[in-house]
């Protein structure tokens, strides 16, 4: 009994440690991310499974740097840039981040609406999109930060459905191991596009901004002024677990679609709802329902992170009052930007911009801007003037520079392929 009690206490403490890192990692598996991973699985089977393994330590290292920057400076990434770097760098980040994040929000809202329509065909997809947008806006504006954080934390559990889906049908273990541990790279335009999209949606710039600012919000909530080693240790555990959870879910989505859709001859997936629908005749009603519920749950989790990060970028860049801990009248501009980003995302459907094109464009934009931001993050986290005694260790720098090289190489390769064909 004592052993069980000790284990329960340890698990409870670990659950309490989890917060910003888990939310950030889980929001990475948003409907547009699910669509990207589903496309990869449907088009190339299990040959992109290795990306889940490779990207985990890289994204964990970058997100840990961002979290540490937030904790040490008590500012978000944009706020730190504003204080210590030139304005053109900030405006450049804003210019690239705004369209990418809005398109991502639009793709997620459209994906949720379409999947809602699949579950309840008597209601149009647009009605579901409007319904989810209104619910999200009310939740973000009227719930205090600690309530939003709790809701987002428990929404992360929705992603567990993806871990169940592949076990509903037989797997080829050798093919899974080969796809995981032997990287496959095909030098054709479509494969490079999907590879950049996977990297762009996994190591996403908006997550860098969110991670730093949400750590600041957590410190405000707990009334913490000074950072100590125990806090940094807990933060690393949170970030590492969050990124591991994110990549395990990514792995299982590619595994599901790579096994069921690719083998079933369905190699072209243009939307999230198509991925869910395609599973129905091949894997049965249960797998289809689980996949669809997962899309709605992850949308409710990811969209507040997307529009929140965009609003933080704007308000910190121009020095406006911000914070999810504040009420609407205390930070009107902050919440107005959130409302506008949700509205623009919703309007994408009416402007005739396909959600799948939006998500590909946003993932590619992320892929192109990530190297610049990663270079800035590395510079900040090695700057003793800003970080004091909490600068990067050797391991962080090695993983950080490997991430920079990988993201730069794929961005260059993408540009080369686009212009050489």
mmCIF file of C-alpha atoms in Angstrom:
data_model
loop_
_atom_site.group_PDB
_atom_site.id
_atom_site.type_symbol
_atom_site.label_atom_id
_atom_site.label_comp_id
_atom_site.label_asym_id
_atom_site.label_seq_id
_atom_site.Cartn_x
_atom_site.Cartn_y
_atom_site.Cartn_z
ATOM 1 C CA UNK A 1 0.000 0.000 0.000
ATOM 2 C CA UNK A 2 2.856 2.347 0.890
ATOM 3 C CA UNK A 3 4.466 1.794 -2.526
ATOM 4 C CA UNK A 4 1.154 2.627 -4.236
ATOM 5 C CA UNK A 5 0.765 5.758 -2.100
ATOM 6 C CA UNK A 6 4.329 6.895 -2.896
ATOM 7 C CA UNK A 7 3.725 6.351 -6.606
ATOM 8 C CA UNK A 8 0.445 8.294 -6.401
ATOM 9 C CA UNK A 9 2.174 11.197 -4.620
ATOM 10 C CA UNK A 10 4.986 11.230 -7.233
ATOM 11 C CA UNK A 11 2.508 11.177 -10.122
ATOM 12 C CA UNK A 12 0.422 13.945 -8.510
ATOM 13 C CA UNK A 13 3.509 16.108 -8.018
ATOM 14 C CA UNK A 14 4.593 15.468 -11.614
ATOM 15 C CA UNK A 15 1.095 16.421 -12.863
ATOM 16 C CA UNK A 16 1.345 19.682 -10.849
ATOM 17 C CA UNK A 17 4.742 20.439 -12.438
ATOM 18 C CA UNK A 18 3.240 20.012 -15.901
ATOM 19 C CA UNK A 19 1.797 23.204 -17.352
ATOM 20 C CA UNK A 20 3.197 25.549 -20.030
ATOM 21 C CA UNK A 21 5.424 22.847 -21.575
ATOM 22 C CA UNK A 22 2.637 20.278 -21.817
ATOM 23 C CA UNK A 23 0.173 22.853 -23.212
ATOM 24 C CA UNK A 24 2.723 24.126 -25.756
ATOM 25 C CA UNK A 25 3.683 20.615 -26.877
ATOM 26 C CA UNK A 26 0.077 19.455 -27.143
ATOM 27 C CA UNK A 27 -1.025 22.557 -29.054
ATOM 28 C CA UNK A 28 1.616 21.669 -31.637
ATOM 29 C CA UNK A 29 -0.637 18.757 -32.654
ATOM 30 C CA UNK A 30 -3.417 21.076 -33.822
ATOM 31 C CA UNK A 31 -5.862 20.252 -36.671
ATOM 32 C CA UNK A 32 -3.476 21.698 -39.269
ATOM 33 C CA UNK A 33 -0.630 19.624 -37.797
ATOM 34 C CA UNK A 34 -2.879 16.550 -37.889
ATOM 35 C CA UNK A 35 -3.620 17.304 -41.571
ATOM 36 C CA UNK A 36 0.109 17.606 -42.339
ATOM 37 C CA UNK A 37 0.949 14.329 -40.577
ATOM 38 C CA UNK A 38 -2.051 12.636 -42.244
ATOM 39 C CA UNK A 39 -0.873 13.829 -45.674
ATOM 40 C CA UNK A 40 2.625 12.471 -44.949
ATOM 41 C CA UNK A 41 1.261 9.085 -43.877
ATOM 42 C CA UNK A 42 -1.202 8.784 -46.763
ATOM 43 C CA UNK A 43 1.296 9.846 -49.448
ATOM 44 C CA UNK A 44 4.468 8.140 -48.208
ATOM 45 C CA UNK A 45 3.347 5.409 -45.805
ATOM 46 C CA UNK A 46 5.676 4.981 -42.818
ATOM 47 C CA UNK A 47 8.710 6.573 -44.485
ATOM 48 C CA UNK A 48 8.379 9.871 -42.512
ATOM 49 C CA UNK A 49 8.058 8.261 -39.048
ATOM 50 C CA UNK A 50 11.729 9.105 -38.396
ATOM 51 C CA UNK A 51 10.892 12.830 -38.285
ATOM 52 C CA UNK A 52 9.090 12.299 -34.939
ATOM 53 C CA UNK A 53 12.259 10.767 -33.475
ATOM 54 C CA UNK A 54 14.685 13.353 -34.892
ATOM 55 C CA UNK A 55 12.667 16.467 -34.019
ATOM 56 C CA UNK A 56 11.989 15.621 -30.344
ATOM 57 C CA UNK A 57 15.380 16.575 -28.813
ATOM 58 C CA UNK A 58 15.677 19.558 -31.159
ATOM 59 C CA UNK A 59 12.291 21.120 -30.382
ATOM 60 C CA UNK A 60 12.715 20.330 -26.651
ATOM 61 C CA UNK A 61 16.032 22.220 -26.623
ATOM 62 C CA UNK A 62 14.609 25.314 -28.370
ATOM 63 C CA UNK A 63 11.435 25.406 -26.246
ATOM 64 C CA UNK A 64 13.528 25.074 -23.060
ATOM 65 C CA UNK A 65 15.601 28.086 -24.145
ATOM 66 C CA UNK A 66 12.427 30.097 -24.775
ATOM 67 C CA UNK A 67 10.991 29.103 -21.388
ATOM 68 C CA UNK A 68 14.258 30.046 -19.644
ATOM 69 C CA UNK A 69 14.341 33.418 -21.427
ATOM 70 C CA UNK A 70 10.789 34.115 -20.194
ATOM 71 C CA UNK A 71 11.571 33.060 -16.618
ATOM 72 C CA UNK A 72 14.875 34.971 -16.324
ATOM 73 C CA UNK A 73 13.828 38.213 -18.074
ATOM 74 C CA UNK A 74 10.149 38.242 -16.941
ATOM 75 C CA UNK A 75 9.406 39.203 -20.557
ATOM 76 C CA UNK A 76 8.176 37.332 -23.604
ATOM 77 C CA UNK A 77 10.407 36.794 -26.617
ATOM 78 C CA UNK A 78 9.089 39.880 -28.424
ATOM 79 C CA UNK A 79 9.526 41.966 -25.236
ATOM 80 C CA UNK A 80 13.147 40.793 -24.900
ATOM 81 C CA UNK A 81 13.778 41.614 -28.582
ATOM 82 C CA UNK A 82 12.259 45.088 -28.071
ATOM 83 C CA UNK A 83 14.505 45.785 -25.062
ATOM 84 C CA UNK A 84 17.819 44.450 -26.374
ATOM 85 C CA UNK A 85 17.680 44.350 -30.188
ATOM 86 C CA UNK A 86 16.977 46.660 -33.128
ATOM 87 C CA UNK A 87 13.427 47.432 -34.277
ATOM 88 C CA UNK A 88 13.825 46.074 -37.845
ATOM 89 C CA UNK A 89 14.333 42.548 -36.417
ATOM 90 C CA UNK A 90 11.069 42.844 -34.451
ATOM 91 C CA UNK A 91 9.092 44.172 -37.408
ATOM 92 C CA UNK A 92 10.488 41.429 -39.656
ATOM 93 C CA UNK A 93 9.300 38.753 -37.182
ATOM 94 C CA UNK A 94 5.898 40.431 -36.968
ATOM 95 C CA UNK A 95 5.610 40.623 -40.764
ATOM 96 C CA UNK A 96 6.276 36.893 -41.199
ATOM 97 C CA UNK A 97 4.437 35.699 -38.087
ATOM 98 C CA UNK A 98 1.116 37.488 -38.682
ATOM 99 C CA UNK A 99 0.022 35.843 -41.981
ATOM 100 C CA UNK A 100 1.374 32.418 -40.974
ATOM 101 C CA UNK A 101 -0.463 32.378 -37.622
ATOM 102 C CA UNK A 102 -3.739 33.758 -39.065
ATOM 103 C CA UNK A 103 -3.691 31.120 -41.830
ATOM 104 C CA UNK A 104 -2.994 28.478 -39.190
ATOM 105 C CA UNK A 105 -5.976 29.689 -37.112
ATOM 106 C CA UNK A 106 -8.166 29.649 -40.249
ATOM 107 C CA UNK A 107 -7.106 26.121 -41.178
ATOM 108 C CA UNK A 108 -7.806 24.916 -37.620
ATOM 109 C CA UNK A 109 -11.252 26.543 -37.440
ATOM 110 C CA UNK A 110 -12.182 25.117 -40.858
ATOM 111 C CA UNK A 111 -10.903 21.668 -39.857
ATOM 112 C CA UNK A 112 -12.947 21.691 -36.640
ATOM 113 C CA UNK A 113 -16.056 22.850 -38.512
ATOM 114 C CA UNK A 114 -15.713 20.166 -41.181
ATOM 115 C CA UNK A 115 -15.189 17.385 -38.635
ATOM 116 C CA UNK A 116 -18.163 18.664 -36.592
ATOM 117 C CA UNK A 117 -20.240 18.355 -39.777
ATOM 118 C CA UNK A 118 -19.018 14.764 -40.252
ATOM 119 C CA UNK A 119 -20.140 13.828 -36.736
ATOM 120 C CA UNK A 120 -23.466 15.707 -37.062
ATOM 121 C CA UNK A 121 -24.296 15.932 -40.810
ATOM 122 C CA UNK A 122 -27.571 17.826 -40.254
ATOM 123 C CA UNK A 123 -25.540 20.942 -39.304
ATOM 124 C CA UNK A 124 -23.394 22.752 -41.876
ATOM 125 C CA UNK A 125 -19.620 22.945 -41.364
ATOM 126 C CA UNK A 126 -19.783 26.775 -41.354
ATOM 127 C CA UNK A 127 -22.210 26.707 -38.403
ATOM 128 C CA UNK A 128 -19.769 24.583 -36.437
ATOM 129 C CA UNK A 129 -16.869 26.914 -37.369
ATOM 130 C CA UNK A 130 -18.837 29.961 -36.128
ATOM 131 C CA UNK A 131 -19.928 28.083 -32.984
ATOM 132 C CA UNK A 132 -16.360 27.041 -32.084
ATOM 133 C CA UNK A 133 -15.025 30.561 -32.793
ATOM 134 C CA UNK A 134 -17.602 32.166 -30.474
ATOM 135 C CA UNK A 135 -16.950 29.570 -27.722
ATOM 136 C CA UNK A 136 -13.205 30.199 -27.950
ATOM 137 C CA UNK A 137 -13.611 33.981 -27.864
ATOM 138 C CA UNK A 138 -15.875 33.825 -24.781
ATOM 139 C CA UNK A 139 -13.489 31.414 -23.044
ATOM 140 C CA UNK A 140 -10.390 33.545 -23.730
ATOM 141 C CA UNK A 141 -11.965 36.896 -22.795
ATOM 142 C CA UNK A 142 -14.067 35.951 -19.773
ATOM 143 C CA UNK A 143 -12.123 33.155 -18.080
ATOM 144 C CA UNK A 144 -9.189 34.186 -15.834
ATOM 145 C CA UNK A 145 -5.769 32.870 -16.827
ATOM 146 C CA UNK A 146 -5.595 30.071 -14.221
ATOM 147 C CA UNK A 147 -8.957 28.752 -15.464
ATOM 148 C CA UNK A 148 -7.815 28.877 -19.100
ATOM 149 C CA UNK A 149 -4.570 27.103 -18.136
ATOM 150 C CA UNK A 150 -6.528 24.369 -16.317
ATOM 151 C CA UNK A 151 -8.914 23.894 -19.261
ATOM 152 C CA UNK A 152 -5.999 23.711 -21.733
ATOM 153 C CA UNK A 153 -4.089 21.297 -19.492
ATOM 154 C CA UNK A 154 -7.000 18.842 -19.319
ATOM 155 C CA UNK A 155 -7.713 19.246 -23.037
ATOM 156 C CA UNK A 156 -4.228 17.806 -23.624
ATOM 157 C CA UNK A 157 -5.653 14.437 -22.530
ATOM 158 C CA UNK A 158 -7.812 14.425 -25.691
ATOM 159 C CA UNK A 159 -4.654 13.655 -27.659
ATOM 160 C CA UNK A 160 -4.463 10.252 -25.969
ATOM 161 C CA UNK A 161 -7.134 9.061 -28.442
ATOM 162 C CA UNK A 162 -4.489 9.005 -31.187
ATOM 163 C CA UNK A 163 -2.420 6.519 -29.193
ATOM 164 C CA UNK A 164 -5.371 4.107 -29.259
ATOM 165 C CA UNK A 165 -6.200 4.307 -32.988
ATOM 166 C CA UNK A 166 -3.304 2.206 -34.445
ATOM 167 C CA UNK A 167 -4.049 -0.658 -32.022
ATOM 168 C CA UNK A 168 -7.467 -1.116 -33.621
ATOM 169 C CA UNK A 169 -5.845 -2.952 -36.543
ATOM 170 C CA UNK A 170 -2.778 -5.095 -37.258
ATOM 171 C CA UNK A 171 0.671 -3.468 -37.573
ATOM 172 C CA UNK A 172 3.785 -4.597 -39.455
ATOM 173 C CA UNK A 173 6.378 -4.220 -36.683
ATOM 174 C CA UNK A 174 9.426 -4.459 -38.971
ATOM 175 C CA UNK A 175 8.049 -1.759 -41.297
ATOM 176 C CA UNK A 176 7.361 0.474 -38.258
ATOM 177 C CA UNK A 177 10.922 -0.001 -36.921
ATOM 178 C CA UNK A 178 12.417 0.673 -40.373
ATOM 179 C CA UNK A 179 10.366 3.855 -40.852
ATOM 180 C CA UNK A 180 11.340 5.053 -37.352
ATOM 181 C CA UNK A 181 15.078 4.401 -37.312
ATOM 182 C CA UNK A 182 16.117 4.575 -40.986
ATOM 183 C CA UNK A 183 15.541 8.085 -42.407
ATOM 184 C CA UNK A 184 14.102 8.221 -45.923
ATOM 185 C CA UNK A 185 14.645 11.339 -48.059
ATOM 186 C CA UNK A 186 13.318 11.669 -51.603
ATOM 187 C CA UNK A 187 14.608 14.565 -53.669
ATOM 188 C CA UNK A 188 11.356 15.484 -55.349
ATOM 189 C CA UNK A 189 9.265 18.611 -54.878
ATOM 190 C CA UNK A 190 6.278 16.969 -53.144
ATOM 191 C CA UNK A 191 8.384 15.042 -50.616
ATOM 192 C CA UNK A 192 10.505 18.105 -49.759
ATOM 193 C CA UNK A 193 7.301 20.173 -49.389
ATOM 194 C CA UNK A 194 5.847 17.655 -46.943
ATOM 195 C CA UNK A 195 9.175 17.421 -45.087
ATOM 196 C CA UNK A 196 9.351 21.228 -44.688
ATOM 197 C CA UNK A 197 5.667 21.251 -43.677
ATOM 198 C CA UNK A 198 6.333 18.594 -40.994
ATOM 199 C CA UNK A 199 9.339 20.518 -39.650
ATOM 200 C CA UNK A 200 7.457 23.836 -39.903
ATOM 201 C CA UNK A 201 4.424 22.551 -38.036
ATOM 202 C CA UNK A 202 6.589 20.754 -35.431
ATOM 203 C CA UNK A 203 9.253 23.403 -34.750
ATOM 204 C CA UNK A 204 6.855 26.361 -35.129
ATOM 205 C CA UNK A 205 7.865 29.972 -34.426
ATOM 206 C CA UNK A 206 4.546 30.799 -32.716
ATOM 207 C CA UNK A 207 5.390 28.153 -30.088
ATOM 208 C CA UNK A 208 8.656 29.989 -29.302
ATOM 209 C CA UNK A 209 6.745 33.189 -28.484
ATOM 210 C CA UNK A 210 4.005 31.363 -26.561
ATOM 211 C CA UNK A 211 6.440 29.325 -24.423
ATOM 212 C CA UNK A 212 8.313 32.420 -23.214
ATOM 213 C CA UNK A 213 5.212 34.528 -22.468
ATOM 214 C CA UNK A 214 3.267 31.716 -20.788
ATOM 215 C CA UNK A 215 6.188 31.117 -18.395
ATOM 216 C CA UNK A 216 5.949 34.802 -17.456
ATOM 217 C CA UNK A 217 2.188 34.396 -16.863
ATOM 218 C CA UNK A 218 2.875 31.352 -14.640
ATOM 219 C CA UNK A 219 5.380 33.344 -12.579
ATOM 220 C CA UNK A 220 2.864 36.175 -12.158
ATOM 221 C CA UNK A 221 0.173 33.695 -11.091
ATOM 222 C CA UNK A 222 2.482 32.151 -8.470
ATOM 223 C CA UNK A 223 3.869 35.608 -7.470
ATOM 224 C CA UNK A 224 7.458 34.474 -8.151
ATOM 225 C CA UNK A 225 10.112 37.194 -8.408
ATOM 226 C CA UNK A 226 13.434 35.309 -8.423
ATOM 227 C CA UNK A 227 14.256 32.207 -10.470
ATOM 228 C CA UNK A 228 16.007 29.334 -8.684
ATOM 229 C CA UNK A 229 17.515 26.013 -9.810
ATOM 230 C CA UNK A 230 14.505 23.981 -8.609
ATOM 231 C CA UNK A 231 12.158 26.078 -10.757
ATOM 232 C CA UNK A 232 14.407 25.657 -13.809
ATOM 233 C CA UNK A 233 14.589 21.896 -13.179
ATOM 234 C CA UNK A 234 10.778 21.654 -12.957
ATOM 235 C CA UNK A 235 10.440 23.748 -16.122
ATOM 236 C CA UNK A 236 12.820 21.406 -18.020
ATOM 237 C CA UNK A 237 10.785 18.371 -16.913
ATOM 238 C CA UNK A 238 7.583 20.096 -18.068
ATOM 239 C CA UNK A 239 9.031 21.131 -21.453
ATOM 240 C CA UNK A 240 10.684 17.757 -22.117
ATOM 241 C CA UNK A 241 7.517 15.837 -21.281
ATOM 242 C CA UNK A 242 5.366 18.244 -23.336
ATOM 243 C CA UNK A 243 7.569 17.890 -26.420
ATOM 244 C CA UNK A 244 7.822 14.094 -25.981
ATOM 245 C CA UNK A 245 4.028 13.857 -25.716
ATOM 246 C CA UNK A 246 3.652 16.029 -28.828
ATOM 247 C CA UNK A 247 6.007 13.843 -30.870
ATOM 248 C CA UNK A 248 4.512 10.564 -29.665
ATOM 249 C CA UNK A 249 1.094 11.796 -30.884
ATOM 250 C CA UNK A 250 2.672 12.933 -34.189
ATOM 251 C CA UNK A 251 4.273 9.476 -34.548
ATOM 252 C CA UNK A 252 0.938 7.714 -33.991
ATOM 253 C CA UNK A 253 -0.932 9.930 -36.483
ATOM 254 C CA UNK A 254 1.625 9.147 -39.224
ATOM 255 C CA UNK A 255 1.478 5.475 -38.157
ATOM 256 C CA UNK A 256 -2.342 5.435 -38.362
ATOM 257 C CA UNK A 257 -2.633 7.093 -41.782
ATOM 258 C CA UNK A 258 0.523 5.419 -43.107
ATOM 259 C CA UNK A 259 -0.871 1.997 -42.242
ATOM 260 C CA UNK A 260 -4.567 2.419 -43.051
ATOM 261 C CA UNK A 261 -4.775 5.012 -45.821
ATOM 262 C CA UNK A 262 -1.500 4.342 -47.676
ATOM 263 C CA UNK A 263 -2.116 0.579 -47.740
ATOM 264 C CA UNK A 264 -5.744 1.204 -48.700
ATOM 265 C CA UNK A 265 -4.624 3.117 -51.798
ATOM 266 C CA UNK A 266 -5.760 6.527 -50.464
ATOM 267 C CA UNK A 267 -2.634 8.589 -51.083
ATOM 268 C CA UNK A 268 -4.031 12.091 -51.442
ATOM 269 C CA UNK A 269 -5.492 13.766 -48.347
ATOM 270 C CA UNK A 270 -6.439 17.406 -48.801
ATOM 271 C CA UNK A 271 -8.265 18.086 -45.520
ATOM 272 C CA UNK A 272 -8.466 16.818 -41.951
ATOM 273 C CA UNK A 273 -12.066 15.674 -42.465
ATOM 274 C CA UNK A 274 -10.946 13.586 -45.466
ATOM 275 C CA UNK A 275 -8.423 11.825 -43.223
ATOM 276 C CA UNK A 276 -11.138 11.091 -40.655
ATOM 277 C CA UNK A 277 -13.633 10.015 -43.353
ATOM 278 C CA UNK A 278 -11.101 7.801 -45.140
ATOM 279 C CA UNK A 279 -10.489 5.825 -41.944
ATOM 280 C CA UNK A 280 -14.160 4.913 -41.594
ATOM 281 C CA UNK A 281 -14.477 2.123 -44.212
ATOM 282 C CA UNK A 282 -10.915 0.909 -43.669
ATOM 283 C CA UNK A 283 -10.549 0.954 -39.887
ATOM 284 C CA UNK A 284 -14.144 0.999 -38.706
ATOM 285 C CA UNK A 285 -16.527 3.423 -37.038
ATOM 286 C CA UNK A 286 -14.627 3.605 -33.736
ATOM 287 C CA UNK A 287 -11.293 4.719 -35.263
ATOM 288 C CA UNK A 288 -13.106 7.327 -37.357
ATOM 289 C CA UNK A 289 -14.981 8.793 -34.349
ATOM 290 C CA UNK A 290 -11.813 8.890 -32.206
ATOM 291 C CA UNK A 291 -9.891 10.685 -34.965
ATOM 292 C CA UNK A 292 -12.711 13.237 -35.433
ATOM 293 C CA UNK A 293 -13.079 13.946 -31.691
ATOM 294 C CA UNK A 294 -9.303 14.408 -31.480
ATOM 295 C CA UNK A 295 -9.426 17.102 -34.181
ATOM 296 C CA UNK A 296 -12.066 19.135 -32.289
ATOM 297 C CA UNK A 297 -10.270 18.726 -28.957
ATOM 298 C CA UNK A 298 -6.898 19.772 -30.349
ATOM 299 C CA UNK A 299 -8.486 22.765 -32.099
ATOM 300 C CA UNK A 300 -9.952 23.983 -28.789
ATOM 301 C CA UNK A 301 -6.488 23.553 -27.273
ATOM 302 C CA UNK A 302 -4.363 25.042 -30.077
ATOM 303 C CA UNK A 303 -6.367 28.075 -31.250
ATOM 304 C CA UNK A 304 -6.084 29.965 -27.897
ATOM 305 C CA UNK A 305 -2.318 29.331 -28.081
ATOM 306 C CA UNK A 306 -2.145 30.596 -31.688
ATOM 307 C CA UNK A 307 -4.174 33.783 -31.242
ATOM 308 C CA UNK A 308 -2.651 34.368 -27.776
ATOM 309 C CA UNK A 309 0.898 34.146 -29.143
ATOM 310 C CA UNK A 310 0.026 36.527 -32.012
ATOM 311 C CA UNK A 311 -1.446 39.057 -29.582
ATOM 312 C CA UNK A 312 1.602 38.811 -27.317
ATOM 313 C CA UNK A 313 3.895 39.404 -30.326
ATOM 314 C CA UNK A 314 1.965 42.588 -31.275
ATOM 315 C CA UNK A 315 1.555 44.019 -27.772
ATOM 316 C CA UNK A 316 5.139 43.318 -26.690
ATOM 317 C CA UNK A 317 6.536 44.740 -29.944
ATOM 318 C CA UNK A 318 4.707 48.050 -29.491
ATOM 319 C CA UNK A 319 4.773 48.152 -25.679
ATOM 320 C CA UNK A 320 1.002 47.840 -25.220
ATOM 321 C CA UNK A 321 -0.574 46.374 -22.112
ATOM 322 C CA UNK A 322 -1.048 42.610 -22.333
ATOM 323 C CA UNK A 323 -1.711 39.428 -20.406
ATOM 324 C CA UNK A 324 -4.244 36.632 -20.128
ATOM 325 C CA UNK A 325 -4.221 37.346 -16.378
ATOM 326 C CA UNK A 326 -5.861 40.736 -17.035
ATOM 327 C CA UNK A 327 -9.546 41.447 -17.606
ATOM 328 C CA UNK A 328 -10.788 42.805 -20.942
ATOM 329 C CA UNK A 329 -10.975 46.456 -19.779
ATOM 330 C CA UNK A 330 -7.420 46.242 -18.392
ATOM 331 C CA UNK A 331 -5.920 45.055 -21.705
ATOM 332 C CA UNK A 332 -8.438 45.988 -24.419
ATOM 333 C CA UNK A 333 -5.876 46.052 -27.264
ATOM 334 C CA UNK A 334 -4.541 42.626 -26.294
ATOM 335 C CA UNK A 335 -7.992 41.005 -26.392
ATOM 336 C CA UNK A 336 -9.042 42.985 -29.490
ATOM 337 C CA UNK A 337 -6.074 41.500 -31.424
ATOM 338 C CA UNK A 338 -7.172 38.020 -30.289
ATOM 339 C CA UNK A 339 -10.732 38.718 -31.499
ATOM 340 C CA UNK A 340 -9.483 40.090 -34.852
ATOM 341 C CA UNK A 341 -7.196 37.074 -35.432
ATOM 342 C CA UNK A 342 -10.123 34.706 -34.749
ATOM 343 C CA UNK A 343 -12.398 36.712 -37.068
ATOM 344 C CA UNK A 344 -9.779 36.772 -39.884
ATOM 345 C CA UNK A 345 -9.242 33.032 -39.463
ATOM 346 C CA UNK A 346 -12.998 32.426 -39.708
ATOM 347 C CA UNK A 347 -13.287 34.705 -42.765
ATOM 348 C CA UNK A 348 -10.724 32.676 -44.732
ATOM 349 C CA UNK A 349 -13.480 30.191 -45.577
ATOM 350 C CA UNK A 350 -15.611 32.954 -47.106
ATOM 351 C CA UNK A 351 -12.663 34.392 -49.053
ATOM 352 C CA UNK A 352 -12.323 31.070 -50.876
ATOM 353 C CA UNK A 353 -8.868 30.231 -49.489
ATOM 354 C CA UNK A 354 -8.674 26.463 -49.094
ATOM 355 C CA UNK A 355 -7.792 25.385 -45.520
ATOM 356 C CA UNK A 356 -5.279 22.867 -46.828
ATOM 357 C CA UNK A 357 -3.520 25.544 -48.912
ATOM 358 C CA UNK A 358 -3.550 27.825 -45.868
ATOM 359 C CA UNK A 359 -1.940 25.195 -43.690
ATOM 360 C CA UNK A 360 0.716 24.372 -46.303
ATOM 361 C CA UNK A 361 1.488 28.086 -46.767
ATOM 362 C CA UNK A 362 1.657 28.642 -42.999
ATOM 363 C CA UNK A 363 3.854 25.556 -42.453
ATOM 364 C CA UNK A 364 6.208 26.686 -45.233
ATOM 365 C CA UNK A 365 6.307 30.241 -43.813
ATOM 366 C CA UNK A 366 7.117 28.741 -40.411
ATOM 367 C CA UNK A 367 9.823 26.622 -42.055
ATOM 368 C CA UNK A 368 11.370 29.707 -43.672
ATOM 369 C CA UNK A 369 11.193 32.003 -40.613
ATOM 370 C CA UNK A 370 12.208 29.439 -37.995
ATOM 371 C CA UNK A 371 15.973 29.564 -38.821
ATOM 372 C CA UNK A 372 16.073 33.349 -38.248
ATOM 373 C CA UNK A 373 14.198 33.074 -34.946
ATOM 374 C CA UNK A 374 16.264 30.105 -33.754
ATOM 375 C CA UNK A 375 19.458 32.112 -34.445
ATOM 376 C CA UNK A 376 18.035 35.017 -32.368
ATOM 377 C CA UNK A 377 16.987 32.651 -29.529
ATOM 378 C CA UNK A 378 20.493 31.133 -29.475
ATOM 379 C CA UNK A 379 22.006 34.630 -29.338
ATOM 380 C CA UNK A 380 19.726 35.733 -26.488
ATOM 381 C CA UNK A 381 20.195 32.564 -24.429
ATOM 382 C CA UNK A 382 24.001 32.874 -24.702
ATOM 383 C CA UNK A 383 23.999 36.594 -23.851
ATOM 384 C CA UNK A 384 25.213 37.048 -20.246
ATOM 385 C CA UNK A 385 23.958 40.640 -20.159
ATOM 386 C CA UNK A 386 20.393 39.328 -20.600
ATOM 387 C CA UNK A 387 20.556 35.848 -19.029
ATOM 388 C CA UNK A 388 23.172 36.337 -16.275
ATOM 389 C CA UNK A 389 24.219 32.950 -14.863
ATOM 390 C CA UNK A 390 21.427 31.148 -16.745
ATOM 391 C CA UNK A 391 23.015 31.089 -20.216
ATOM 392 C CA UNK A 392 23.043 27.927 -22.362
ATOM 393 C CA UNK A 393 25.064 24.892 -21.407
ATOM 394 C CA UNK A 394 27.016 22.860 -23.984
ATOM 395 C CA UNK A 395 24.164 20.382 -24.599
ATOM 396 C CA UNK A 396 21.646 23.186 -25.260
ATOM 397 C CA UNK A 397 24.003 24.862 -27.712
ATOM 398 C CA UNK A 398 24.785 21.636 -29.594
ATOM 399 C CA UNK A 399 21.074 20.779 -29.994
ATOM 400 C CA UNK A 400 20.226 24.424 -30.759
ATOM 401 C CA UNK A 401 22.802 24.694 -33.543
ATOM 402 C CA UNK A 402 21.777 21.305 -34.951
ATOM 403 C CA UNK A 403 18.194 22.604 -35.105
ATOM 404 C CA UNK A 404 19.401 25.776 -36.827
ATOM 405 C CA UNK A 405 21.373 23.763 -39.417
ATOM 406 C CA UNK A 406 18.463 21.374 -40.090
ATOM 407 C CA UNK A 407 15.845 24.136 -40.455
ATOM 408 C CA UNK A 408 18.173 26.256 -42.631
ATOM 409 C CA UNK A 409 19.061 23.289 -44.880
ATOM 410 C CA UNK A 410 15.397 22.366 -45.455
ATOM 411 C CA UNK A 411 14.452 26.007 -46.119
ATOM 412 C CA UNK A 412 17.277 26.373 -48.674
ATOM 413 C CA UNK A 413 16.351 23.025 -50.261
ATOM 414 C CA UNK A 414 12.707 24.100 -50.525
ATOM 415 C CA UNK A 415 13.622 27.409 -52.205
ATOM 416 C CA UNK A 416 16.015 25.610 -54.587
ATOM 417 C CA UNK A 417 13.388 23.033 -55.614
ATOM 418 C CA UNK A 418 10.681 25.697 -56.057
ATOM 419 C CA UNK A 419 12.836 27.708 -58.471
ATOM 420 C CA UNK A 420 14.623 24.867 -60.269
ATOM 421 C CA UNK A 421 11.465 23.100 -61.494
#
